[in-house]
Coordinates of C-alpha atoms and ligand atoms in Angstrom, one line a residue:
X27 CA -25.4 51.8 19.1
X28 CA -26.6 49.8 22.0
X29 CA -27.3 46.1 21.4
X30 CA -30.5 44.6 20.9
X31 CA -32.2 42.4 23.9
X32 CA -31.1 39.0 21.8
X33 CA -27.5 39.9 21.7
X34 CA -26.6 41.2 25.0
X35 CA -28.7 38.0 26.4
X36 CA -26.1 36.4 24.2
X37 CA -23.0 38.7 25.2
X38 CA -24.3 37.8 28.9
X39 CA -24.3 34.2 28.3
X40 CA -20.4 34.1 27.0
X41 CA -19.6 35.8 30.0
X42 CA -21.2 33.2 32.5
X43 CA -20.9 29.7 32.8
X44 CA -23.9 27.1 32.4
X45 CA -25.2 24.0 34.0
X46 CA -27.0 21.4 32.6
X47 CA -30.3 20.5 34.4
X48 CA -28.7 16.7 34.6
X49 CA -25.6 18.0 36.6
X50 CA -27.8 20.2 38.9
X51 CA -29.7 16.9 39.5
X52 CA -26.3 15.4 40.7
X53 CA -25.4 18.1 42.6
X54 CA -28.5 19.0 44.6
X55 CA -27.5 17.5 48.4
X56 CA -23.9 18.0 48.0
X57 CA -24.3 21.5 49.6
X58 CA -24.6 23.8 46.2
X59 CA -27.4 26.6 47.0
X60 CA -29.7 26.6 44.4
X61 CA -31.5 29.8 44.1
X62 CA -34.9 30.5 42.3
X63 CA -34.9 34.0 40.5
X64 CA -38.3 33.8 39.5
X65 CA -40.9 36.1 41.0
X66 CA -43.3 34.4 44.0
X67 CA -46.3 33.6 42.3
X68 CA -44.1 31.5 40.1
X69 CA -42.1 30.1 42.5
X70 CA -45.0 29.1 44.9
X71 CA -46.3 27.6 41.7
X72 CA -43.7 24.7 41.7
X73 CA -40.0 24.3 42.2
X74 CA -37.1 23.0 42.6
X75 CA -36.7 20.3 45.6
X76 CA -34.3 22.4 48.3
X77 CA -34.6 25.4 46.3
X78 CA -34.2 28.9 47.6
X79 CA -36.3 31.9 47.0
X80 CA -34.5 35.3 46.0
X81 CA -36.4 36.9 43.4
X82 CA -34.2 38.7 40.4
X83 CA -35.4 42.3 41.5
X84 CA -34.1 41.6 44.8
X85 CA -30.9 39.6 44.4
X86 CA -28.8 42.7 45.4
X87 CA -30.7 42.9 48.8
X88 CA -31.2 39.4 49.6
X89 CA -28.7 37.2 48.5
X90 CA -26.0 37.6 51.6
X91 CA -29.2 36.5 54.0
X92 CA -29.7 33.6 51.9
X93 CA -26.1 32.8 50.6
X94 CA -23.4 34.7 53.0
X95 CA -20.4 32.6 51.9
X96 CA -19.6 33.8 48.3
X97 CA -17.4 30.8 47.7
X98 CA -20.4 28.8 47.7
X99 CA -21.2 26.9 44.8
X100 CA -23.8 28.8 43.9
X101 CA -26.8 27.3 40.7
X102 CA -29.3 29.9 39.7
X103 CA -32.6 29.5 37.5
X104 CA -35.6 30.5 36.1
X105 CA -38.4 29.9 33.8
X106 CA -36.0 29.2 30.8
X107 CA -32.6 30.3 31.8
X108 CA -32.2 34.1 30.9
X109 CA -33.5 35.9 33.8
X110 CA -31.2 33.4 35.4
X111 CA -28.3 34.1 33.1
X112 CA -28.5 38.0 34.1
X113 CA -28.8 37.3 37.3
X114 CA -25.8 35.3 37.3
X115 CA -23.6 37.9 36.0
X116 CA -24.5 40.3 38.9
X117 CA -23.4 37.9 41.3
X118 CA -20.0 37.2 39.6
X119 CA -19.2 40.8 38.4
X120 CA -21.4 43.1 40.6
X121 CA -21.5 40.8 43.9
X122 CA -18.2 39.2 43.8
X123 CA -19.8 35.3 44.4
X124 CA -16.9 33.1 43.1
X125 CA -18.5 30.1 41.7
X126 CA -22.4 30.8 40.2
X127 CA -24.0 29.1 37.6
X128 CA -27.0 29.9 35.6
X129 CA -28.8 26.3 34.8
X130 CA -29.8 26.2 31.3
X131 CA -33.4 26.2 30.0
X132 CA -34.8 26.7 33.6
X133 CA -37.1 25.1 35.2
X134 CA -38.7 24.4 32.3
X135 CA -36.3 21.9 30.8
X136 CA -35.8 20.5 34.1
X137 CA -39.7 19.1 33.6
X138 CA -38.9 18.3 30.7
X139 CA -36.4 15.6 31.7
X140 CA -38.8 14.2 34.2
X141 CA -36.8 15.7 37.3
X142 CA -39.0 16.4 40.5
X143 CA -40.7 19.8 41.4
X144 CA -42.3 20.8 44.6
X145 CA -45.1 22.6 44.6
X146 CA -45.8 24.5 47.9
X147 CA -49.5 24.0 49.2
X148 CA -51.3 27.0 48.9
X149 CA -52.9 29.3 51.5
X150 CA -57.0 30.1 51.1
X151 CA -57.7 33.8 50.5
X152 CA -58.6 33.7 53.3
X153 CA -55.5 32.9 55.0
X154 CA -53.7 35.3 52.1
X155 CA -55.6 38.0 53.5
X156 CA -55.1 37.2 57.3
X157 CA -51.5 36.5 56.6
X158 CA -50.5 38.8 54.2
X159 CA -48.3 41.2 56.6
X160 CA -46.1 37.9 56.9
X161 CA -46.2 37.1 53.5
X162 CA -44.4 40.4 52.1
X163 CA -41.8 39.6 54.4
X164 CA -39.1 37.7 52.9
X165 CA -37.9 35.7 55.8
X166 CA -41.6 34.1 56.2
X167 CA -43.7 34.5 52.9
X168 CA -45.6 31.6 51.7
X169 CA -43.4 28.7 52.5
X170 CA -42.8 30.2 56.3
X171 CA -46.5 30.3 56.6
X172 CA -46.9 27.3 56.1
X173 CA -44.5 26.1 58.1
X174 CA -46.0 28.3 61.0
X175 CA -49.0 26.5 59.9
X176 CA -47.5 23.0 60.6
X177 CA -46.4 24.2 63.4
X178 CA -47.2 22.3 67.4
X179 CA -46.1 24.4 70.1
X180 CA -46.8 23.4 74.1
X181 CA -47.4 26.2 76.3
X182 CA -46.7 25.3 80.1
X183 CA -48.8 27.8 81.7
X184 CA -51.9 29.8 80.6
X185 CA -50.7 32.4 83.3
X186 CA -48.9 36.0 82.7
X187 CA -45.7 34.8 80.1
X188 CA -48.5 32.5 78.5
X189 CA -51.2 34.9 78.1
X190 CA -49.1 37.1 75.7
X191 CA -47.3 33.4 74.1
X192 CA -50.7 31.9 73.4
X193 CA -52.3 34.9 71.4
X194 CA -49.2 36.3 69.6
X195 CA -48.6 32.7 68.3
X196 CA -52.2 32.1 67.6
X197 CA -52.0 35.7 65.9
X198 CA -49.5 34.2 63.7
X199 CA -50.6 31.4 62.3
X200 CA -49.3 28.7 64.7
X201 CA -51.4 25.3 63.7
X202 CA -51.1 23.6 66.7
X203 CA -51.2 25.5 70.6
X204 CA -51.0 22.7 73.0
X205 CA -51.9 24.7 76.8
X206 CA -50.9 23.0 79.8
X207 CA -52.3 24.8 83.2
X208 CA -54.5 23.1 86.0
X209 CA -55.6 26.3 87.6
X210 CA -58.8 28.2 87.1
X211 CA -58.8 31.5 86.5
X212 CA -58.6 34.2 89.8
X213 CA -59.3 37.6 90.4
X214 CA -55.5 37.9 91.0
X215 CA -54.7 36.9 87.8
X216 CA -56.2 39.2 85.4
X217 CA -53.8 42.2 86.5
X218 CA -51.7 39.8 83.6
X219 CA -53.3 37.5 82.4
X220 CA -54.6 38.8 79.9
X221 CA -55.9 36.3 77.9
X222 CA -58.3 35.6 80.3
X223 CA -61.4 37.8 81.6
X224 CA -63.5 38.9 84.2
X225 CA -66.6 37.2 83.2
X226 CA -64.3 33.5 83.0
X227 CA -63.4 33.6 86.7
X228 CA -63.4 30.3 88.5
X229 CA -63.6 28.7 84.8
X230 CA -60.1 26.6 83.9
X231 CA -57.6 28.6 82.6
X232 CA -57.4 26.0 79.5
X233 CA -61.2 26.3 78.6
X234 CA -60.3 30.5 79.1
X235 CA -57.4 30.1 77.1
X236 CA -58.8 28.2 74.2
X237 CA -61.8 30.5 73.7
X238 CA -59.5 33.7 73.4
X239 CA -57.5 31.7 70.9
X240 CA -60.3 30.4 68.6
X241 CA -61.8 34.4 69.0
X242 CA -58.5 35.4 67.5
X243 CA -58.0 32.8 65.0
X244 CA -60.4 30.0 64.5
X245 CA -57.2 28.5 62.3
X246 CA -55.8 27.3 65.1
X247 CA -56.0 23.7 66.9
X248 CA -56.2 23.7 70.9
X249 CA -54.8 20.8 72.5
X250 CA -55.8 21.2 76.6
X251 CA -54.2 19.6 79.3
X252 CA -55.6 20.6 82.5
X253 CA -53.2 18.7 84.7
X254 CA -49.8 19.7 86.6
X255 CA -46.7 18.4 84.6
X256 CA -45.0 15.5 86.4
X257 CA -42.2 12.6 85.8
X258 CA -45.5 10.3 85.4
X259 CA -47.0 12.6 82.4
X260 CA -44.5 14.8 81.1
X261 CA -42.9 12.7 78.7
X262 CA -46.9 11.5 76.7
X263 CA -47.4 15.5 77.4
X264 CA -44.5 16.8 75.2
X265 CA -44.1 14.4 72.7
X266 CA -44.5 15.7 69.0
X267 CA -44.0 19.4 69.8
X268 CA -41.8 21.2 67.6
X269 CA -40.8 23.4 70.3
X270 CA -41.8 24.5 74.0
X271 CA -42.7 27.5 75.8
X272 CA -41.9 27.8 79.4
X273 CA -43.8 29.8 81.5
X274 CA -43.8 27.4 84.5
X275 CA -43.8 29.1 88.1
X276 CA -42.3 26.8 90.2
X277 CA -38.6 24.9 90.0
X278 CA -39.1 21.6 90.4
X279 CA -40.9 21.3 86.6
X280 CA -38.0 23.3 85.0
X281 CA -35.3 20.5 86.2
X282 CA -37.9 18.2 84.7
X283 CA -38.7 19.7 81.5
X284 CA -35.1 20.5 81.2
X285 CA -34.3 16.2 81.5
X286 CA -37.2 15.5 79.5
X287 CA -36.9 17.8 76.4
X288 CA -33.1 17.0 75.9
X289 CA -33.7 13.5 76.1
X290 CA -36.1 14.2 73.2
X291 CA -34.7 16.7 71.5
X292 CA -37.3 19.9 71.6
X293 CA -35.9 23.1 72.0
X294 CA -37.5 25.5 75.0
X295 CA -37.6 28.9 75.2
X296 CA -37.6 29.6 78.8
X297 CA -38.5 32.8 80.6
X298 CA -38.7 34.1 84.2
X299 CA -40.3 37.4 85.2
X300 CA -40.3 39.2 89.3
X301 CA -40.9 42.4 90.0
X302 CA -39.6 45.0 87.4
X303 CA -36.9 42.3 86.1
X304 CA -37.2 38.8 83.2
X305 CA -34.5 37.0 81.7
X306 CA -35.0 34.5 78.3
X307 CA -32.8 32.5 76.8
X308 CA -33.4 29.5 74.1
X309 CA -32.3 25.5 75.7
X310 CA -31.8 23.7 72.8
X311 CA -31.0 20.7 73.2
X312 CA -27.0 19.7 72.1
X313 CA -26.9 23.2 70.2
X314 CA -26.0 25.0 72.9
X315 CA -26.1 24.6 77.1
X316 CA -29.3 23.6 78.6
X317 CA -30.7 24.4 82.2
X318 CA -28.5 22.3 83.6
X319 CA -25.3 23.2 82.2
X320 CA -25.9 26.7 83.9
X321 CA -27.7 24.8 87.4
X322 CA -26.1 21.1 87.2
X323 CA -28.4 20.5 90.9
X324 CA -31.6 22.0 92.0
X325 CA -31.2 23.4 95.7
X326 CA -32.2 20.8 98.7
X327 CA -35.6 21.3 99.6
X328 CA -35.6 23.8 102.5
X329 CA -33.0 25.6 101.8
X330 CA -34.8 28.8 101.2
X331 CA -37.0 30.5 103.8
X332 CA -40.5 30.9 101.5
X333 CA -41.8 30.4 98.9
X334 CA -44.6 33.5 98.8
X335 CA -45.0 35.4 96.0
X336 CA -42.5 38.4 95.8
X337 CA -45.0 40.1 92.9
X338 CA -44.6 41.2 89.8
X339 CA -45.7 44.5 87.5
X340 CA -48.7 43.4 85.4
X341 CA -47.1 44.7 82.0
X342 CA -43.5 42.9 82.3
X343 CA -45.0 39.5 81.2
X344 CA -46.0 41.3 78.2
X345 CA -43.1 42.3 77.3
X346 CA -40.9 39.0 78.4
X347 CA -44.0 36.8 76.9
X348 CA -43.7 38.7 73.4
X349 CA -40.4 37.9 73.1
X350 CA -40.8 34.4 73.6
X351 CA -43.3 34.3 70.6
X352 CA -40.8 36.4 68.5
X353 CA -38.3 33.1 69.6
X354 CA -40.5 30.3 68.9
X355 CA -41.3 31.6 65.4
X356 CA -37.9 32.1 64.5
X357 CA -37.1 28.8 65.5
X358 CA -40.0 27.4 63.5
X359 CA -39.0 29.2 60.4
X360 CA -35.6 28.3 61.1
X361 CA -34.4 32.3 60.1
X362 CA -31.8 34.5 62.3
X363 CA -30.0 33.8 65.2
X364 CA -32.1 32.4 68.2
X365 CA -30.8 32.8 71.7
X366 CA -29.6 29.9 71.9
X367 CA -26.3 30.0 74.3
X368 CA -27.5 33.6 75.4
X369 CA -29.7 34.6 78.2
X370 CA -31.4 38.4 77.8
X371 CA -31.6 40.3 81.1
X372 CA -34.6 42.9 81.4
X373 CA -34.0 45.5 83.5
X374 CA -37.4 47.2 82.8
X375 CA -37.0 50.0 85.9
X376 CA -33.8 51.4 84.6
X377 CA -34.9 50.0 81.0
X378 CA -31.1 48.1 80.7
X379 CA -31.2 44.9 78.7
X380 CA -28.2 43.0 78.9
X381 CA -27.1 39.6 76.6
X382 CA -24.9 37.3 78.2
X383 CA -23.4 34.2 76.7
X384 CA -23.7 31.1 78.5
X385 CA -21.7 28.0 78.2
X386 CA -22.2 24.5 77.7
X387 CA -20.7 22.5 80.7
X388 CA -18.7 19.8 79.5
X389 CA -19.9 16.9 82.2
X390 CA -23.1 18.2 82.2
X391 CA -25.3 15.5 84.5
X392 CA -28.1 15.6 81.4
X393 CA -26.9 16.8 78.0
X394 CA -22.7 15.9 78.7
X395 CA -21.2 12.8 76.8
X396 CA -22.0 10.7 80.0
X397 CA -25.2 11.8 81.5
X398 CA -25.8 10.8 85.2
X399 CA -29.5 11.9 85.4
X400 CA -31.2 9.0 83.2
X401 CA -34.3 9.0 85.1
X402 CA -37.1 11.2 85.5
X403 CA -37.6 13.0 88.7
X404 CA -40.5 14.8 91.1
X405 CA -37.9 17.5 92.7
X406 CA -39.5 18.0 96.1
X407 CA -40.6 22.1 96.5
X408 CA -38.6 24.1 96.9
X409 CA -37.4 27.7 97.1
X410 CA -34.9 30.4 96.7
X411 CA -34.0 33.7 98.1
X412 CA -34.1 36.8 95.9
X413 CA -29.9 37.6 94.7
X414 CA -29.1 40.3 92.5
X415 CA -29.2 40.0 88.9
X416 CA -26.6 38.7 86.8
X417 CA -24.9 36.5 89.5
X418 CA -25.1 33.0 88.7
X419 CA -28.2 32.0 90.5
X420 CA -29.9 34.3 89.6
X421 CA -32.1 32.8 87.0
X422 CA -32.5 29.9 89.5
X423 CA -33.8 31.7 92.6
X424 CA -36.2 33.9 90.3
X425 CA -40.0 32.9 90.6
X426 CA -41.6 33.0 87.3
X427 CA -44.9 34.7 87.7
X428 CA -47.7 32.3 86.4
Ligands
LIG523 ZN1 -26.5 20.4 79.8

């Protein structure tokens, strides 16, 4: 005869070990993963500080993404410690995770002994319903929305790679869109520049910009600077951005954003775009190279015969420009592996994309253990010739397309 439900929770519990809420207390910032079982709506209605999300029905699926060391100390709850208990046993027998604990009574005797619980802020419907594609997906759900939400992003450039960057992100949720760009928008532009429009020539690019955002999603707070970036502004520019986008079309502001953001620490997600070819890759600062570990020196001024547009097919900013949105979200979520220490090559006319690792340069003149560039500095123009892919200056000689 098969057991009742009372004895094989008891049968399960004998075959687990417990924790007591007090111990879990202790233990919290000494690396354990504690893992919520609960379903979302319960979760989202208050838990543990630091806790993790991985519902019981899909602990088989998700627990590697969340936990993929299984000699991590692993705590598990739940409303009063038998979903938890189950749940535990799958890990151990089923899973093979070496050291998991079910915490007894659940969340519920953790209130009980007066121990914090965080309780998520919740979404409007409204933002339920114009979210909700993100919120089924485990990576994001509630807690990633919100952290989209929370979000400030700086866009340098309302041209082709920020057209695509400002709406996706807005699309998603992204609180804050700061838009730097002192152009107005041209007849020449709109071949890419999508997020501007015929009837808005001549009008800034920023005031463009910002109405196609708010059209999209009123959620979401424009900060304009119509100004060029320079060693006088940039660093009252950038401040308080989680991360930025760089769409800039000209050299001299990439060595200076580069100096600036790794003297404060915000990760950029930098792409370039000519003709049928882009290249991406993620500078964050100390995690892996940044622009200067690959280009210690900009080129003297001169050096290259012109600096005239070599042009650029109207859909590759799309493409290049998505991709830095897909980046800058996963960086705000904090979820998979950026590019950080890689740079993607589009080869769009032979469609080839190619991921090579870049390296950190040990004397770096900026982010190396004894920096030499501790000033700010206006690079005079300046220009390079067309090489071919992959070679080293490649990425330097490129003209983004604005
Ligand atoms: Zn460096």
């Amino acid at each position: 005869m098969s057991p009742s439900g009372a004895e094989l929770l008891r049968q399960v519990k004998s075959q687990i070990e417990e924790v007591d809420p007090s111990e879990v207390h202790e233990l919290m910032h000494e690396g354990v993963a504690v893992i919520d079982v609960r379903e979302t709506e319960e979760y989202a209605a208050g838990h543990l500080p630091g806790a993790k999300h991985v519902a019981r029905s899909y602990l088989e699926t998700r627990i590697e993404g969340v936990v993929p060391d299984r000699s991590t100390q692993v705590i598990l709850y739940c409303a009063s410690g038998n979903r938890s208990a189950y749940a535990a046993r799958t890990l151990k027998d089923e899973l093979g995770y070496e050291h998991v604990r079910s915490m007894t009574g659940g969340i519920t005797l953790w209130k009980d002994r007066g121990y914090e619980v965080v309780v998520p802020r919740a979404l409007s419907s409204e933002q339920r319903e114009r979210y909700s594609r993100h919120l089924l997906i485990p990576e994001i759900g509630v807690e990633g929305q919100q952290k989209l939400l929370d979000a400030k992003v700086l866009l340098l450039g309302a041209g082709g790679l920020g057209s695509p960057t400002a709406l996706y992100l807005a699309a998603a949720g992204v609180g804050t869109l700061g838009v730097v760009d002192d152009d107005v928008v041209d007849l020449s532009n709109l071949q890419r520049q999508v997020i501007h429009s015929t009837q808005r020539i001549g009008i800034p690019k920023v005031d463009s910009a910002e109405e196609s955002i708010h059209a999209l999603n009123p959620d979401v707070n424009v900060v304009k600077y119509q100004t060029r970036i320079d060693a006088s502004n940039i660093m009252e520019i950038i401040e308080g951005y989680d991360v930025i986008v760089d769409g800039v079309d000209n050299f001299p502001t990439r060595y200076l954003l580069n100096d600036a953001t790794v003297r404060l620490k915000i990760p950029v997600v930098s792409a370039s775009i000519l003709g049928f070819d882009g290249q991406l890759s993620v500078f964050k600062p100390y995690e892996g190279p940044c622009y200067r570990c690959l280009f210690p020196e900009p080129p003297p001024p001169g050096a290259a015969p012109s600096c005239a547009e070599a042009g650029v097919l109207g859909v590759l900013p799309g493409l290049v420009g998505c991709v830095q949105a897909l980046e800058t979200i996963k960086l705000i979520l904090g979820v998979g592996k950026p590019l950080i220490g890689r740079m993607v090559y589009f080869d769009t006319l032979n469609m080839e994309l190619r991921i090579h690792k870049l390296r950190k340069d040990p004397n770096c003149p900026v982010c190396g253990p004894h920096p030499t560039v501790t000033t700010l500095i206006d690079y005079e123009e300046f220009c390079g010739l067309r090489t071919a892919p992959n070679s080293p200056t490649h990425a330097q000689t490129r003209q983004a397309a604005s």
